[in-house]
C-alpha positions as YAML, in Angstrom:
chain: A
units: angstrom
residues:
- id: 1
  name: UNK
  ca: [-36.85, 3.25, -18.78]
- id: 2
  name: UNK
  ca: [-36.47, -0.04, -17.16]
- id: 3
  name: UNK
  ca: [-32.98, -0.82, -15.92]
- id: 4
  name: UNK
  ca: [-31.78, -4.45, -14.92]
- id: 5
  name: UNK
  ca: [-29.52, -4.14, -11.67]
- id: 6
  name: UNK
  ca: [-25.88, -5.32, -12.62]
- id: 7
  name: UNK
  ca: [-23.53, -4.35, -10.01]
- id: 8
  name: UNK
  ca: [-20.04, -4.00, -11.02]
- id: 9
  name: UNK
  ca: [-17.19, -5.46, -9.06]
- id: 10
  name: UNK
  ca: [-14.08, -3.59, -8.43]
- id: 11
  name: UNK
  ca: [-10.41, -5.24, -8.11]
- id: 12
  name: UNK
  ca: [-9.11, -6.43, -4.86]
- id: 13
  name: UNK
  ca: [-8.04, -4.17, -1.82]
- id: 14
  name: UNK
  ca: [-4.46, -4.65, -2.60]
- id: 15
  name: UNK
  ca: [-4.81, -1.40, -4.72]
- id: 16
  name: UNK
  ca: [-5.85, 0.82, -1.70]
- id: 17
  name: UNK
  ca: [-4.33, 3.36, 0.51]
- id: 18
  name: UNK
  ca: [-5.49, 3.96, 3.92]
- id: 19
  name: UNK
  ca: [-5.39, 7.58, 5.35]
- id: 20
  name: UNK
  ca: [-7.01, 7.76, 8.74]
- id: 21
  name: UNK
  ca: [-10.44, 6.22, 8.57]
- id: 22
  name: UNK
  ca: [-10.60, 6.30, 4.78]
- id: 23
  name: UNK
  ca: [-9.33, 4.05, 2.03]
- id: 24
  name: UNK
  ca: [-8.31, 5.80, -1.08]
- id: 25
  name: UNK
  ca: [-7.47, 4.18, -4.45]
- id: 26
  name: UNK
  ca: [-4.78, 5.81, -6.76]
- id: 27
  name: UNK
  ca: [-4.68, 5.54, -10.52]
- id: 28
  name: UNK
  ca: [-3.18, 7.21, -13.51]
- id: 29
  name: UNK
  ca: [-4.46, 9.39, -16.45]
- id: 30
  name: UNK
  ca: [-1.81, 9.52, -19.40]
- id: 31
  name: UNK
  ca: [-2.32, 12.08, -22.18]
- id: 32
  name: UNK
  ca: [0.39, 10.61, -24.43]
- id: 33
  name: UNK
  ca: [2.48, 13.85, -24.30]
- id: 34
  name: UNK
  ca: [4.79, 14.43, -27.39]
- id: 35
  name: UNK
  ca: [8.28, 15.82, -26.25]
- id: 36
  name: UNK
  ca: [10.12, 18.32, -28.19]
- id: 37
  name: UNK
  ca: [12.51, 16.65, -30.29]
- id: 38
  name: UNK
  ca: [10.23, 13.44, -30.34]
- id: 39
  name: UNK
  ca: [7.30, 12.45, -32.26]
- id: 40
  name: UNK
  ca: [3.89, 10.88, -31.89]
- id: 41
  name: UNK
  ca: [4.90, 7.34, -32.34]
- id: 42
  name: UNK
  ca: [7.58, 7.56, -29.47]
- id: 43
  name: UNK
  ca: [4.82, 9.17, -27.38]
- id: 44
  name: UNK
  ca: [2.21, 6.38, -27.99]
- id: 45
  name: UNK
  ca: [5.01, 3.74, -27.41]
- id: 46
  name: UNK
  ca: [5.91, 5.68, -23.79]
- id: 47
  name: UNK
  ca: [2.07, 5.39, -22.98]
- id: 48
  name: UNK
  ca: [2.25, 1.46, -23.54]
- id: 49
  name: UNK
  ca: [5.57, 1.30, -21.57]
- id: 50
  name: UNK
  ca: [3.97, 3.29, -18.74]
- id: 51
  name: UNK
  ca: [0.87, 1.07, -18.79]
- id: 52
  name: UNK
  ca: [2.89, -1.84, -18.27]
- id: 53
  name: UNK
  ca: [4.84, -0.36, -15.49]
- id: 54
  name: UNK
  ca: [1.89, 0.93, -13.50]
- id: 55
  name: UNK
  ca: [0.25, -2.46, -13.92]
- id: 56
  name: UNK
  ca: [3.04, -3.95, -12.28]
- id: 57
  name: UNK
  ca: [3.33, -1.34, -9.37]
- id: 58
  name: UNK
  ca: [-0.20, -1.95, -8.52]
- id: 59
  name: UNK
  ca: [-2.07, 1.25, -9.61]
- id: 60
  name: UNK
  ca: [-5.79, 0.76, -9.87]
- id: 61
  name: UNK
  ca: [-6.66, 2.25, -13.29]
- id: 62
  name: UNK
  ca: [-4.76, 3.46, -16.22]
- id: 63
  name: UNK
  ca: [-6.87, 5.81, -18.47]
- id: 64
  name: UNK
  ca: [-5.78, 7.50, -21.76]
- id: 65
  name: UNK
  ca: [-7.39, 10.67, -23.11]
- id: 66
  name: UNK
  ca: [-8.80, 12.03, -26.27]
- id: 67
  name: UNK
  ca: [-7.40, 15.14, -28.17]
- id: 68
  name: UNK
  ca: [-7.45, 16.13, -31.69]
- id: 69
  name: UNK
  ca: [-5.18, 18.21, -34.02]
- id: 70
  name: UNK
  ca: [-2.71, 18.34, -31.24]
- id: 71
  name: UNK
  ca: [0.79, 18.79, -31.53]
- id: 72
  name: UNK
  ca: [1.28, 18.03, -28.01]
- id: 73
  name: UNK
  ca: [-0.89, 15.06, -27.00]
- id: 74
  name: UNK
  ca: [-0.94, 12.05, -29.47]
- id: 75
  name: UNK
  ca: [-3.77, 10.41, -27.95]
- id: 76
  name: UNK
  ca: [-6.90, 11.01, -30.38]
- id: 77
  name: UNK
  ca: [-8.38, 7.54, -30.35]
- id: 78
  name: UNK
  ca: [-8.50, 5.92, -26.80]
- id: 79
  name: UNK
  ca: [-10.67, 3.00, -28.07]
- id: 80
  name: UNK
  ca: [-7.79, 1.86, -30.32]
- id: 81
  name: UNK
  ca: [-5.05, 2.60, -27.91]
- id: 82
  name: UNK
  ca: [-6.86, 0.54, -25.13]
- id: 83
  name: UNK
  ca: [-7.00, -2.44, -27.58]
- id: 84
  name: UNK
  ca: [-3.27, -2.54, -27.20]
- id: 85
  name: UNK
  ca: [-3.02, -1.69, -23.59]
- id: 86
  name: UNK
  ca: [-5.19, -4.44, -22.52]
- id: 87
  name: UNK
  ca: [-2.80, -6.93, -24.22]
- id: 88
  name: UNK
  ca: [0.13, -5.37, -22.67]
- id: 89
  name: UNK
  ca: [-1.25, -5.53, -19.16]
- id: 90
  name: UNK
  ca: [-2.52, -8.08, -16.75]
- id: 91
  name: UNK
  ca: [-4.76, -6.73, -13.93]
- id: 92
  name: UNK
  ca: [-4.94, -2.90, -14.02]
- id: 93
  name: UNK
  ca: [-8.26, -1.50, -15.09]
- id: 94
  name: UNK
  ca: [-7.94, 0.39, -18.31]
- id: 95
  name: UNK
  ca: [-10.33, 2.98, -19.77]
- id: 96
  name: UNK
  ca: [-10.99, 6.26, -21.68]
- id: 97
  name: UNK
  ca: [-10.55, 9.75, -20.13]
- id: 98
  name: UNK
  ca: [-12.36, 10.42, -21.99]
- id: 99
  name: UNK
  ca: [-14.47, 9.66, -25.17]
- id: 100
  name: UNK
  ca: [-15.99, 13.03, -26.14]
- id: 101
  name: UNK
  ca: [-19.34, 11.66, -26.66]
- id: 102
  name: UNK
  ca: [-21.01, 14.39, -28.56]
- id: 103
  name: UNK
  ca: [-18.69, 13.76, -31.56]
- id: 104
  name: UNK
  ca: [-19.90, 10.22, -32.04]
- id: 105
  name: UNK
  ca: [-23.11, 7.88, -32.15]
- id: 106
  name: UNK
  ca: [-23.56, 6.40, -28.68]
- id: 107
  name: UNK
  ca: [-24.41, 3.27, -30.46]
- id: 108
  name: UNK
  ca: [-20.75, 2.96, -32.16]
- id: 109
  name: UNK
  ca: [-19.25, 3.93, -28.63]
- id: 110
  name: UNK
  ca: [-21.23, 1.03, -27.15]
- id: 111
  name: UNK
  ca: [-20.02, -1.55, -29.86]
- id: 112
  name: UNK
  ca: [-16.35, -0.28, -29.42]
- id: 113
  name: UNK
  ca: [-16.34, -0.68, -25.70]
- id: 114
  name: UNK
  ca: [-18.56, -3.92, -25.66]
- id: 115
  name: UNK
  ca: [-15.79, -5.40, -27.92]
- id: 116
  name: UNK
  ca: [-13.04, -4.18, -25.55]
- id: 117
  name: UNK
  ca: [-15.06, -5.68, -22.72]
- id: 118
  name: UNK
  ca: [-15.36, -8.92, -24.35]
- id: 119
  name: UNK
  ca: [-11.34, -9.03, -24.81]
- id: 120
  name: UNK
  ca: [-10.63, -7.88, -21.39]
- id: 121
  name: UNK
  ca: [-13.48, -8.72, -19.12]
- id: 122
  name: UNK
  ca: [-13.87, -6.97, -16.04]
- id: 123
  name: UNK
  ca: [-11.33, -4.35, -16.80]
- id: 124
  name: UNK
  ca: [-12.95, -1.71, -18.88]
- id: 125
  name: UNK
  ca: [-13.79, 1.90, -17.79]
- id: 126
  name: UNK
  ca: [-15.67, 4.03, -20.35]
- id: 127
  name: UNK
  ca: [-15.17, 7.66, -19.16]
- id: 128
  name: UNK
  ca: [-17.19, 10.09, -21.37]
- id: 129
  name: UNK
  ca: [-17.20, 14.07, -21.43]
- id: 130
  name: UNK
  ca: [-19.09, 16.76, -23.19]
- id: 131
  name: UNK
  ca: [-16.00, 18.96, -24.24]
- id: 132
  name: UNK
  ca: [-14.82, 19.00, -27.78]
- id: 133
  name: UNK
  ca: [-11.16, 18.55, -27.06]
- id: 134
  name: UNK
  ca: [-10.12, 20.51, -30.07]
- id: 135
  name: UNK
  ca: [-10.79, 23.55, -32.03]
- id: 136
  name: UNK
  ca: [-14.15, 24.53, -33.88]
- id: 137
  name: UNK
  ca: [-12.83, 23.52, -37.32]
- id: 138
  name: UNK
  ca: [-11.67, 20.14, -36.24]
- id: 139
  name: UNK
  ca: [-14.93, 19.58, -34.29]
- id: 140
  name: UNK
  ca: [-16.84, 20.34, -37.54]
- id: 141
  name: UNK
  ca: [-14.57, 17.87, -39.41]
- id: 142
  name: UNK
  ca: [-15.21, 15.15, -36.71]
- id: 143
  name: UNK
  ca: [-18.91, 15.57, -36.68]
- id: 144
  name: UNK
  ca: [-19.13, 15.89, -40.65]
- id: 145
  name: UNK
  ca: [-22.28, 17.72, -40.91]
- id: 146
  name: UNK
  ca: [-24.06, 16.23, -37.87]
- id: 147
  name: UNK
  ca: [-26.31, 18.50, -35.96]
- id: 148
  name: UNK
  ca: [-26.04, 16.47, -32.71]
- id: 149
  name: UNK
  ca: [-23.89, 18.52, -30.38]
- id: 150
  name: UNK
  ca: [-23.31, 19.29, -26.54]
- id: 151
  name: UNK
  ca: [-27.14, 20.14, -26.17]
- id: 152
  name: UNK
  ca: [-27.94, 16.64, -26.87]
- id: 153
  name: UNK
  ca: [-25.42, 15.25, -24.32]
- id: 154
  name: UNK
  ca: [-27.83, 14.33, -21.49]
- id: 155
  name: UNK
  ca: [-29.81, 12.13, -23.91]
- id: 156
  name: UNK
  ca: [-26.80, 10.70, -25.41]
- id: 157
  name: UNK
  ca: [-25.63, 9.59, -21.91]
- id: 158
  name: UNK
  ca: [-28.91, 7.86, -21.35]
- id: 159
  name: UNK
  ca: [-28.87, 6.08, -24.83]
- id: 160
  name: UNK
  ca: [-25.25, 5.08, -24.18]
- id: 161
  name: UNK
  ca: [-26.16, 3.59, -20.61]
- id: 162
  name: UNK
  ca: [-29.02, 1.76, -21.97]
- id: 163
  name: UNK
  ca: [-27.12, 0.24, -24.93]
- id: 164
  name: UNK
  ca: [-24.34, -0.81, -22.83]
- id: 165
  name: UNK
  ca: [-26.93, -2.68, -20.31]
- id: 166
  name: UNK
  ca: [-28.93, -4.19, -23.25]
- id: 167
  name: UNK
  ca: [-31.91, -1.96, -22.49]
- id: 168
  name: UNK
  ca: [-33.97, 0.26, -24.56]
- id: 169
  name: UNK
  ca: [-32.58, 3.56, -25.68]
- id: 170
  name: UNK
  ca: [-34.93, 6.73, -25.07]
- id: 171
  name: UNK
  ca: [-34.37, 8.58, -28.27]
- id: 172
  name: UNK
  ca: [-37.17, 8.27, -30.67]
- id: 173
  name: UNK
  ca: [-36.39, 5.82, -33.67]
- id: 174
  name: UNK
  ca: [-33.84, 3.97, -31.54]
- id: 175
  name: UNK
  ca: [-36.13, 2.08, -29.23]
- id: 176
  name: UNK
  ca: [-35.52, -1.16, -30.66]
- id: 177
  name: UNK
  ca: [-31.70, -0.83, -31.16]
- id: 178
  name: UNK
  ca: [-29.35, -3.32, -29.40]
- id: 179
  name: UNK
  ca: [-25.62, -3.06, -29.25]
- id: 180
  name: UNK
  ca: [-23.47, -6.22, -29.56]
- id: 181
  name: UNK
  ca: [-21.53, -8.38, -28.66]
- id: 182
  name: UNK
  ca: [-23.36, -9.15, -25.35]
- id: 183
  name: UNK
  ca: [-21.20, -9.12, -22.37]
- id: 184
  name: UNK
  ca: [-21.49, -10.72, -18.97]
- id: 185
  name: UNK
  ca: [-21.12, -7.19, -17.29]
- id: 186
  name: UNK
  ca: [-21.03, -3.79, -19.14]
- id: 187
  name: UNK
  ca: [-17.81, -1.44, -19.09]
- id: 188
  name: UNK
  ca: [-17.93, 0.72, -16.20]
- id: 189
  name: UNK
  ca: [-19.48, 3.92, -17.43]
- id: 190
  name: UNK
  ca: [-18.11, 7.10, -15.77]
- id: 191
  name: UNK
  ca: [-18.73, 10.94, -16.17]
- id: 192
  name: UNK
  ca: [-15.98, 13.11, -16.71]
- id: 193
  name: UNK
  ca: [-16.20, 16.88, -15.89]
- id: 194
  name: UNK
  ca: [-14.65, 20.26, -14.67]
- id: 195
  name: UNK
  ca: [-17.88, 21.95, -13.85]
- id: 196
  name: UNK
  ca: [-21.03, 21.80, -11.71]
- id: 197
  name: UNK
  ca: [-22.96, 20.77, -14.63]
- id: 198
  name: UNK
  ca: [-21.15, 17.51, -14.97]
- id: 199
  name: UNK
  ca: [-21.47, 16.90, -11.38]
- id: 200
  name: UNK
  ca: [-25.22, 17.17, -11.65]
- id: 201
  name: UNK
  ca: [-25.51, 15.07, -14.59]
- id: 202
  name: UNK
  ca: [-23.34, 12.32, -13.13]
- id: 203
  name: UNK
  ca: [-25.51, 12.22, -10.08]
- id: 204
  name: UNK
  ca: [-28.74, 12.22, -11.75]
- id: 205
  name: UNK
  ca: [-27.47, 9.28, -13.95]
- id: 206
  name: UNK
  ca: [-26.07, 7.27, -11.20]
- id: 207
  name: UNK
  ca: [-22.54, 7.21, -12.64]
- id: 208
  name: UNK
  ca: [-19.34, 7.43, -11.03]
- id: 209
  name: UNK
  ca: [-17.86, 10.86, -11.18]
- id: 210
  name: UNK
  ca: [-14.13, 11.90, -12.12]
- id: 211
  name: UNK
  ca: [-13.47, 15.64, -11.58]
- id: 212
  name: UNK
  ca: [-10.50, 16.97, -13.82]
- id: 213
  name: UNK
  ca: [-9.09, 19.21, -11.11]
- id: 214
  name: UNK
  ca: [-5.99, 19.86, -13.43]
- id: 215
  name: UNK
  ca: [-8.12, 21.49, -15.74]
- id: 216
  name: UNK
  ca: [-10.14, 23.57, -13.40]
- id: 217
  name: UNK
  ca: [-8.53, 23.96, -10.02]
- id: 218
  name: UNK
  ca: [-10.53, 26.93, -9.21]
- id: 219
  name: UNK
  ca: [-13.87, 24.95, -8.61]
- id: 220
  name: UNK
  ca: [-15.54, 24.95, -5.31]
- id: 221
  name: UNK
  ca: [-14.42, 22.22, -3.06]
- id: 222
  name: UNK
  ca: [-17.92, 20.96, -2.36]
- id: 223
  name: UNK
  ca: [-18.20, 19.80, -6.04]
- id: 224
  name: UNK
  ca: [-18.50, 16.18, -4.85]
- id: 225
  name: UNK
  ca: [-21.17, 17.22, -2.28]
- id: 226
  name: UNK
  ca: [-23.25, 18.50, -5.24]
- id: 227
  name: UNK
  ca: [-22.78, 15.17, -7.11]
- id: 228
  name: UNK
  ca: [-23.46, 13.09, -4.02]
- id: 229
  name: UNK
  ca: [-26.67, 15.34, -3.10]
- id: 230
  name: UNK
  ca: [-27.91, 14.56, -6.73]
- id: 231
  name: UNK
  ca: [-27.00, 11.03, -6.82]
- id: 232
  name: UNK
  ca: [-29.81, 8.53, -7.84]
- id: 233
  name: UNK
  ca: [-28.90, 4.89, -8.07]
- id: 234
  name: UNK
  ca: [-28.50, 3.60, -11.60]
- id: 235
  name: UNK
  ca: [-28.39, 0.24, -13.43]
- id: 236
  name: UNK
  ca: [-24.77, -0.52, -12.27]
- id: 237
  name: UNK
  ca: [-24.22, 1.75, -9.24]
- id: 238
  name: UNK
  ca: [-26.10, 1.77, -5.97]
- id: 239
  name: UNK
  ca: [-23.90, 4.64, -4.37]
- id: 240
  name: UNK
  ca: [-21.97, 7.57, -5.30]
- id: 241
  name: UNK
  ca: [-18.32, 7.18, -6.22]
- id: 242
  name: UNK
  ca: [-15.75, 10.15, -6.67]
- id: 243
  name: UNK
  ca: [-12.23, 10.43, -8.35]
- id: 244
  name: UNK
  ca: [-10.26, 13.73, -8.25]
- id: 245
  name: UNK
  ca: [-7.43, 14.07, -11.18]
- id: 246
  name: UNK
  ca: [-4.65, 16.28, -10.49]
- id: 247
  name: UNK
  ca: [-1.29, 17.08, -11.84]
- id: 248
  name: UNK
  ca: [1.65, 15.58, -9.91]
- id: 249
  name: UNK
  ca: [5.47, 14.92, -10.36]
- id: 250
  name: UNK
  ca: [7.39, 13.05, -7.78]
- id: 251
  name: UNK
  ca: [11.31, 13.02, -7.70]
- id: 252
  name: UNK
  ca: [14.04, 12.18, -5.14]
- id: 253
  name: UNK
  ca: [14.18, 15.82, -4.05]
- id: 254
  name: UNK
  ca: [12.14, 18.76, -4.16]
- id: 255
  name: UNK
  ca: [14.59, 20.64, -6.35]
- id: 256
  name: UNK
  ca: [14.65, 17.79, -8.92]
- id: 257
  name: UNK
  ca: [10.67, 17.71, -8.87]
- id: 258
  name: UNK
  ca: [10.33, 21.47, -9.25]
- id: 259
  name: UNK
  ca: [12.98, 21.42, -12.26]
- id: 260
  name: UNK
  ca: [10.94, 18.73, -14.07]
- id: 261
  name: UNK
  ca: [7.63, 20.63, -13.52]
- id: 262
  name: UNK
  ca: [9.06, 23.90, -15.30]
- id: 263
  name: UNK
  ca: [8.28, 22.10, -18.68]
- id: 264
  name: UNK
  ca: [4.62, 22.16, -17.83]
- id: 265
  name: UNK
  ca: [4.93, 25.72, -16.62]
- id: 266
  name: UNK
  ca: [5.93, 27.01, -20.27]
- id: 267
  name: UNK
  ca: [3.53, 24.48, -22.01]
- id: 268
  name: UNK
  ca: [0.72, 25.78, -19.85]
- id: 269
  name: UNK
  ca: [1.44, 29.40, -20.88]
- id: 270
  name: UNK
  ca: [1.52, 28.55, -24.57]
- id: 271
  name: UNK
  ca: [-1.71, 26.44, -24.22]
- id: 272
  name: UNK
  ca: [-3.28, 29.77, -22.84]
- id: 273
  name: UNK
  ca: [-1.90, 31.60, -25.92]
- id: 274
  name: UNK
  ca: [-3.29, 28.81, -28.38]
- id: 275
  name: UNK
  ca: [-0.22, 27.37, -29.48]
- id: 276
  name: UNK
  ca: [1.00, 24.80, -27.04]
- id: 277
  name: UNK
  ca: [3.17, 22.62, -29.42]
- id: 278
  name: UNK
  ca: [5.32, 19.77, -27.93]
- id: 279
  name: UNK
  ca: [6.34, 19.51, -24.47]
- id: 280
  name: UNK
  ca: [9.56, 21.72, -23.90]
- id: 281
  name: UNK
  ca: [12.41, 20.63, -21.92]
- id: 282
  name: UNK
  ca: [13.09, 22.27, -18.47]
- id: 283
  name: UNK
  ca: [16.01, 24.10, -19.81]
- id: 284
  name: UNK
  ca: [13.95, 25.67, -22.61]
- id: 285
  name: UNK
  ca: [11.30, 26.66, -19.89]
- id: 286
  name: UNK
  ca: [14.01, 28.33, -17.74]
- id: 287
  name: UNK
  ca: [15.49, 30.39, -20.68]
- id: 288
  name: UNK
  ca: [11.89, 31.51, -21.60]
- id: 289
  name: UNK
  ca: [11.34, 35.24, -20.73]
- id: 290
  name: UNK
  ca: [8.00, 35.26, -19.07]
- id: 291
  name: UNK
  ca: [5.84, 38.33, -18.33]
- id: 292
  name: UNK
  ca: [4.77, 39.38, -15.01]
- id: 293
  name: UNK
  ca: [1.24, 38.29, -15.84]
- id: 294
  name: UNK
  ca: [2.54, 35.08, -16.91]
- id: 295
  name: UNK
  ca: [4.54, 34.38, -13.85]
- id: 296
  name: UNK
  ca: [1.52, 35.33, -11.55]
- id: 297
  name: UNK
  ca: [-0.53, 32.64, -13.67]
- id: 298
  name: UNK
  ca: [2.31, 30.06, -13.22]
- id: 299
  name: UNK
  ca: [2.45, 30.88, -9.47]
- id: 300
  name: UNK
  ca: [-1.38, 30.21, -9.07]
- id: 301
  name: UNK
  ca: [-1.26, 26.99, -11.19]
- id: 302
  name: UNK
  ca: [1.59, 25.69, -9.04]
- id: 303
  name: UNK
  ca: [-0.44, 25.95, -5.89]
- id: 304
  name: UNK
  ca: [-3.05, 23.44, -7.30]
- id: 305
  name: UNK
  ca: [-0.55, 20.64, -8.16]
- id: 306
  name: UNK
  ca: [1.32, 18.02, -6.19]
- id: 307
  name: UNK
  ca: [4.99, 18.38, -6.87]
- id: 308
  name: UNK
  ca: [7.96, 17.16, -4.65]
- id: 309
  name: UNK
  ca: [9.45, 14.44, -2.80]
- id: 310
  name: UNK
  ca: [7.45, 10.96, -2.15]
- id: 311
  name: UNK
  ca: [6.44, 12.30, 1.32]
- id: 312
  name: UNK
  ca: [5.60, 15.81, 0.13]
- id: 313
  name: UNK
  ca: [3.37, 14.66, -2.62]
- id: 314
  name: UNK
  ca: [1.79, 11.83, -0.52]
- id: 315
  name: UNK
  ca: [0.75, 14.65, 2.07]
- id: 316
  name: UNK
  ca: [-0.54, 16.94, -0.70]
- id: 317
  name: UNK
  ca: [-2.53, 13.99, -2.12]
- id: 318
  name: UNK
  ca: [-3.90, 13.01, 1.27]
- id: 319
  name: UNK
  ca: [-4.88, 16.58, 1.90]
- id: 320
  name: UNK
  ca: [-6.59, 17.04, -1.45]
- id: 321
  name: UNK
  ca: [-8.59, 13.74, -1.04]
- id: 322
  name: UNK
  ca: [-9.66, 14.75, 2.43]
- id: 323
  name: UNK
  ca: [-10.65, 18.20, 1.30]
- id: 324
  name: UNK
  ca: [-12.90, 16.95, -1.58]
- id: 325
  name: UNK
  ca: [-14.00, 13.91, 0.17]
- id: 326
  name: UNK
  ca: [-12.70, 11.88, -2.89]
- id: 327
  name: UNK
  ca: [-12.84, 8.01, -2.97]
- id: 328
  name: UNK
  ca: [-9.82, 7.87, -5.32]
- id: 329
  name: UNK
  ca: [-6.90, 10.04, -6.68]
- id: 330
  name: UNK
  ca: [-5.87, 9.95, -10.35]
- id: 331
  name: UNK
  ca: [-2.37, 11.46, -11.20]
- id: 332
  name: UNK
  ca: [-1.46, 13.09, -14.60]
- id: 333
  name: UNK
  ca: [2.45, 13.23, -14.52]
- id: 334
  name: UNK
  ca: [4.18, 14.69, -17.54]
- id: 335
  name: UNK
  ca: [7.98, 15.32, -17.87]
- id: 336
  name: UNK
  ca: [10.08, 15.78, -20.89]
- id: 337
  name: UNK
  ca: [12.23, 12.90, -19.68]
- id: 338
  name: UNK
  ca: [10.19, 9.77, -20.22]
- id: 339
  name: UNK
  ca: [12.53, 8.05, -17.53]
- id: 340
  name: UNK
  ca: [11.62, 10.88, -14.85]
- id: 341
  name: UNK
  ca: [7.95, 10.30, -15.67]
- id: 342
  name: UNK
  ca: [8.25, 6.30, -14.89]
- id: 343
  name: UNK
  ca: [10.43, 7.30, -11.84]
- id: 344
  name: UNK
  ca: [7.70, 9.38, -10.56]
- id: 345
  name: UNK
  ca: [5.18, 6.84, -10.45]
- id: 346
  name: UNK
  ca: [7.55, 4.20, -9.05]
- id: 347
  name: UNK
  ca: [8.30, 6.65, -6.07]
- id: 348
  name: UNK
  ca: [4.74, 7.30, -5.20]
- id: 349
  name: UNK
  ca: [3.62, 3.54, -5.57]
- id: 350
  name: UNK
  ca: [6.48, 2.89, -3.09]
- id: 351
  name: UNK
  ca: [5.47, 5.80, -0.70]
- id: 352
  name: UNK
  ca: [1.77, 4.41, -0.80]
- id: 353
  name: UNK
  ca: [2.89, 0.98, -0.43]
- id: 354
  name: UNK
  ca: [1.00, -0.42, -3.31]
- id: 355
  name: UNK
  ca: [0.97, -4.07, -3.89]
- id: 356
  name: UNK
  ca: [2.97, -4.91, -7.02]
- id: 357
  name: UNK
  ca: [2.08, -7.86, -9.22]
- id: 358
  name: UNK
  ca: [4.26, -10.96, -8.36]
- id: 359
  name: UNK
  ca: [6.95, -11.44, -11.28]
...
């Protein structure tokens, strides 16, 4: 398959944070959490407000997730939400974290993101993943009888990459297909993952790689080295690029940050039981009677996140970036109080000395 080289240009250096000899970008993944006592409408509007804020604060990217049949996470259609977010922001890159590609036609995904790229040129990231993001019954409903599943994912990635770049898809019967509208540059295609398989696939397709540490914190620390060793230059990227996504809450005091994080402790336990529901208040989490096994799971999970004061969180993020040799850090911050969630990003932006957009 012949590729035409189209190197993507990233935004300015004002989005960077220097640690030692390396320069690390910092970004946001928002999952549109539904709080107990709230609803999906409020959750999506809180995501829009957060996008506006992080754009003004100087964060590098703002991604939204895809989850289905969830009473906890309202974002089931990233491409629809991105159409609104692009209009509400000025310079921050916006993207999907991510599109669960086995559910869909690569052709239709390419069309959707080419339209978004046309509307917001130079700002679109298309993060793709293999996981279903839901239960088997909902997966069957989404695919509606299609036999194309995760086993076809590598070919789907190649076809999507070709369609975004106006090249020939590799799948038989699709060779003459072209996705429109044509764009000056394609959206930036990313591989998302939480396993070694995704690292291999990202490298072999020449894609930037975002590792979901908040999903799989027990992965080996050389996961990015595996990716880099496998990297082959693709149509849009000459060199490997890595982003580490982890859970974080920043507050004025460590006590306050740990209090806010208790909501996720309880939600995490309910998620493991298959019944997460809306995000509880810290008080609901404090009154819950955990088993010894659940307390141990919470303890282990807490060690893998960055929660505390601005200096404590910044130190942890720097350490994580250095341990994994990451080019970029992406934060997932969920609190029951939406004001506390926004404040968390404000505090870390100030600590990292991000350059805010001039009013």
